[in-house]
Amino acid sequence: MKFFLDTASLQEIREGVAWGIVDGVTTNPSLVAKEGVDFHSRIKEICELVPDVSAEVTATNYEGMIQEGRILAKLHNHVTVKIPLISEGIKACKTLSQERIKVNVTLCFSVSQALLAAKAGATYVSPFVGRLDDISEDGMELVANIFQVYRNYGYKTQILAASLRHPQHVVQAALIGADVATMPFKVMEMLFKHPLTDIGLKKFLEDWENSKKNTKR
Ligand code: E4P
């Protein structure tokens, strides 16, 4: 399973990369806006840190999306162009994919939408788990159903489980077989945590210190 960080913060990305477990980064207009930096410069900076960076178009018509998508793809060969799952987006996905530009079709909330992304040759489809859970639907069921449908037909589009809010989302996506989990930095940090690890380590170190004191020279 690939782990992506869902952030535009260089500090968070550098820290995650130092852990040796980050395979890529997803951004969206909200995340970049939060940083208050130039969009293209920030994408280029992130591309220097990780091999796969989703950068989203803001146009909502076909012409605008392919124009923005081509510009983003030229910024760095680590860029994946992120396109929203609307009819114009699916059309743009088909064109950009035929130009061998990697596309992440985002804002996917149904299996029918995921089928469209696969048919248009998307590299990734991003089902938004947390946002479905927020409206009392089952986000993880969507990931499982997309997995089944893609397997039925051998679609190559990778499932990028997005809008993950806690470690159990990551675990459930892994059990289903999602190709990628993208998560905020704080969720990646939580993956490490277990109270028994901390208690066990404390005891090991105490016993070690005591044994040194008690060992006869
Ligand atoms: C993914 O590409 C999106 O940027 C992200 O996962 C959205 O997460 P949110 O629903 O927590 O904003």
Coordinates of C-alpha atoms and ligand atoms in Angstrom, one line a residue:
M1 CA 0.0 0.0 0.0
K2 CA 1.3 3.4 -0.9
F3 CA 1.1 6.2 1.8
F4 CA 0.5 9.7 0.6
L5 CA 0.4 12.8 2.8
D6 CA -2.7 15.1 2.2
T7 CA -1.0 18.4 2.8
A8 CA 0.7 21.4 1.1
S9 CA 3.0 22.0 4.2
L10 CA 6.7 21.5 3.4
Q11 CA 7.4 21.0 7.1
E12 CA 5.0 18.1 7.4
I13 CA 6.2 16.5 4.1
R14 CA 9.8 16.8 5.2
E15 CA 9.0 15.1 8.5
G16 CA 7.0 12.3 6.9
V17 CA 9.7 11.7 4.3
A18 CA 12.3 11.5 7.1
W19 CA 10.3 8.6 8.5
G20 CA 10.9 6.8 5.2
I21 CA 7.2 5.8 4.6
V22 CA 5.8 8.6 2.4
D23 CA 5.3 7.7 -1.3
G24 CA 3.6 10.8 -2.5
V25 CA 1.5 13.9 -1.6
T26 CA -2.0 15.0 -2.5
T27 CA -3.0 18.6 -2.4
N28 CA -6.2 20.4 -3.1
P29 CA -7.0 24.1 -3.5
S30 CA -8.1 24.4 0.1
L31 CA -4.8 22.9 1.4
V32 CA -2.7 25.2 -0.8
A33 CA -4.7 28.3 0.1
K34 CA -4.1 27.5 3.8
E35 CA -0.3 27.8 3.2
G36 CA -0.7 31.3 1.6
V37 CA 2.0 30.6 -1.0
D38 CA 2.4 30.6 -4.8
F39 CA 0.7 27.5 -6.1
H40 CA 3.1 26.5 -8.9
S41 CA 6.2 27.2 -6.8
R42 CA 4.9 25.1 -3.9
I43 CA 4.0 22.2 -6.2
K44 CA 7.6 22.3 -7.6
E45 CA 9.0 22.3 -4.1
I46 CA 6.9 19.3 -3.1
C47 CA 8.0 17.5 -6.2
E48 CA 11.6 17.8 -5.1
L49 CA 10.7 15.9 -1.9
V50 CA 8.4 13.0 -3.2
P51 CA 7.9 11.1 -6.5
D52 CA 4.1 11.6 -6.9
V53 CA 2.3 14.9 -6.3
S54 CA -1.4 15.5 -7.1
A55 CA -2.0 19.2 -8.1
E56 CA -5.6 20.2 -8.8
V57 CA -7.0 22.2 -11.6
T58 CA -9.4 25.0 -10.7
A59 CA -11.1 25.3 -14.1
T60 CA -14.5 23.6 -14.4
N61 CA -14.8 23.4 -18.2
Y62 CA -13.0 21.0 -20.5
E63 CA -10.8 23.5 -22.3
G64 CA -9.7 25.2 -19.1
M65 CA -8.9 21.9 -17.4
I66 CA -6.7 20.5 -20.2
Q67 CA -4.9 23.8 -20.5
E68 CA -4.3 23.9 -16.7
G69 CA -3.5 20.2 -16.6
R70 CA -0.8 20.5 -19.3
I71 CA 0.8 23.5 -17.5
L72 CA 0.8 21.6 -14.2
A73 CA 2.3 18.5 -15.8
K74 CA 5.1 20.5 -17.3
L75 CA 6.1 21.9 -13.9
H76 CA 7.7 18.6 -12.9
N77 CA 7.6 15.0 -14.0
H78 CA 6.4 14.0 -10.5
V79 CA 3.1 15.9 -11.0
T80 CA -0.3 14.0 -11.2
V81 CA -3.1 16.3 -12.4
K82 CA -6.1 16.3 -10.2
I83 CA -9.4 16.7 -11.9
P84 CA -12.9 16.8 -10.3
L85 CA -15.4 14.1 -11.2
I86 CA -17.8 16.0 -13.4
S87 CA -18.6 15.3 -17.0
E88 CA -16.1 18.0 -18.3
G89 CA -13.5 16.5 -15.9
I90 CA -14.0 13.0 -17.3
K91 CA -13.6 14.3 -20.8
A92 CA -10.4 16.1 -19.8
C93 CA -9.2 13.0 -18.0
K94 CA -9.5 11.0 -21.2
T95 CA -7.6 13.6 -23.2
L96 CA -4.8 14.1 -20.7
S97 CA -4.4 10.3 -20.1
Q98 CA -4.1 9.8 -23.8
E99 CA -1.2 12.4 -23.7
R100 CA 0.4 10.1 -21.0
I101 CA -0.3 12.7 -18.3
K102 CA -1.2 11.0 -15.0
V103 CA -4.6 12.0 -13.7
N104 CA -6.2 11.7 -10.2
V105 CA -9.9 12.0 -10.5
T106 CA -11.1 13.5 -7.3
L107 CA -14.3 14.1 -5.4
C108 CA -15.6 10.6 -6.1
F109 CA -18.7 9.7 -4.0
S110 CA -20.2 6.7 -5.9
V111 CA -19.3 3.5 -7.8
S112 CA -20.8 4.8 -11.0
Q113 CA -18.5 7.8 -10.8
A114 CA -15.5 5.5 -10.2
L115 CA -16.5 3.5 -13.3
L116 CA -16.4 6.7 -15.4
A117 CA -12.9 7.6 -14.1
A118 CA -11.6 4.1 -15.0
K119 CA -13.1 4.2 -18.4
A120 CA -11.5 7.6 -19.0
G121 CA -8.1 6.1 -18.2
A122 CA -7.5 7.7 -14.8
T123 CA -4.3 6.7 -13.0
Y124 CA -6.1 7.2 -9.7
V125 CA -9.6 7.6 -8.5
S126 CA -10.1 9.3 -5.1
P127 CA -13.2 8.1 -3.1
F128 CA -13.7 10.6 -0.2
V129 CA -14.4 8.3 2.8
G130 CA -14.7 10.8 5.6
R131 CA -17.0 13.2 3.8
L132 CA -19.4 10.3 3.2
D133 CA -19.2 9.2 6.8
D134 CA -20.0 12.8 7.8
I135 CA -23.4 12.6 6.1
S136 CA -24.2 9.2 7.7
E137 CA -23.2 7.1 4.6
D138 CA -20.6 4.4 4.7
G139 CA -17.4 5.7 3.0
M140 CA -15.5 2.5 3.3
E141 CA -18.3 0.5 1.7
L142 CA -17.7 2.7 -1.4
V143 CA -14.0 1.8 -1.4
A144 CA -14.9 -1.9 -1.1
N145 CA -17.4 -1.7 -4.0
I146 CA -15.0 0.2 -6.3
F147 CA -12.4 -2.5 -5.5
Q148 CA -14.8 -5.2 -6.5
V149 CA -16.0 -3.5 -9.7
Y150 CA -12.5 -2.7 -10.9
R151 CA -11.5 -6.3 -10.2
N152 CA -14.5 -7.6 -12.2
Y153 CA -13.1 -5.9 -15.3
G154 CA -9.4 -5.6 -14.7
Y155 CA -9.3 -1.8 -14.7
K156 CA -5.8 -0.5 -14.1
T157 CA -7.0 2.7 -12.3
Q158 CA -5.6 2.7 -8.7
I159 CA -7.9 3.3 -5.8
L160 CA -6.6 6.2 -3.7
A161 CA -8.6 6.2 -0.5
A162 CA -9.0 9.9 0.5
S163 CA -10.6 12.0 3.2
L164 CA -9.3 9.6 5.8
R165 CA -9.7 10.9 9.3
H166 CA -8.2 8.4 11.7
P167 CA -5.9 5.3 11.7
Q168 CA -8.8 2.8 11.5
H169 CA -9.8 4.4 8.1
V170 CA -6.2 3.5 6.9
V171 CA -6.5 0.0 8.3
Q172 CA -9.9 -0.6 6.7
A173 CA -8.7 0.7 3.4
A174 CA -5.7 -1.6 3.6
L175 CA -7.9 -4.6 4.4
I176 CA -10.0 -3.9 1.3
G177 CA -6.9 -3.6 -0.8
A178 CA -6.9 0.1 -1.8
D179 CA -3.7 0.9 -3.6
V180 CA -3.1 4.2 -1.8
A181 CA -4.1 5.9 1.4
T182 CA -3.8 9.6 1.6
M183 CA -4.0 11.1 5.0
P184 CA -3.3 14.3 7.0
F185 CA 0.0 14.4 8.8
K186 CA -1.7 14.0 12.2
V187 CA -3.3 10.7 11.0
M188 CA 0.1 9.4 9.8
E189 CA 1.6 10.3 13.2
M190 CA -1.2 8.4 15.0
L191 CA -0.4 5.2 13.0
F192 CA 2.7 4.9 15.2
K193 CA 1.0 5.2 18.5
H194 CA 0.1 2.4 20.9
P195 CA 0.1 2.8 24.7
L196 CA 1.5 -0.8 25.2
T197 CA 4.5 0.1 23.1
D198 CA 5.3 3.1 25.3
I199 CA 4.7 1.2 28.5
G200 CA 6.8 -1.8 27.3
L201 CA 9.7 0.4 26.2
K202 CA 9.7 2.3 29.5
K203 CA 9.9 -1.0 31.4
F204 CA 12.6 -2.4 29.2
L205 CA 14.8 0.7 29.7
E206 CA 14.1 0.8 33.5
D207 CA 15.1 -2.9 33.8
W208 CA 18.2 -2.2 31.7
E209 CA 19.2 0.7 34.0
N210 CA 18.6 -1.3 37.1
S211 CA 20.6 -4.3 35.8
K212 CA 23.6 -2.0 35.2
K213 CA 23.4 -0.8 38.8
N214 CA 23.1 -4.3 40.2
T215 CA 25.7 -5.9 38.1
K216 CA 28.8 -6.7 40.1
R217 CA 32.0 -5.5 38.4
Ligands
E4P1 C1 -7.7 14.1 -1.2 O1 -7.1 14.2 -2.3 C2 -8.3 15.3 -0.6 O2 -7.4 16.4 -0.6 C3 -8.6 15.0 0.9 O3 -8.4 13.7 1.3 C4 -9.9 15.6 1.4 O4 -10.0 15.4 2.8 P1 -11.1 16.1 3.7 O5 -12.4 15.6 3.4 O6 -10.6 15.7 5.1 O7 -10.9 17.6 3.4

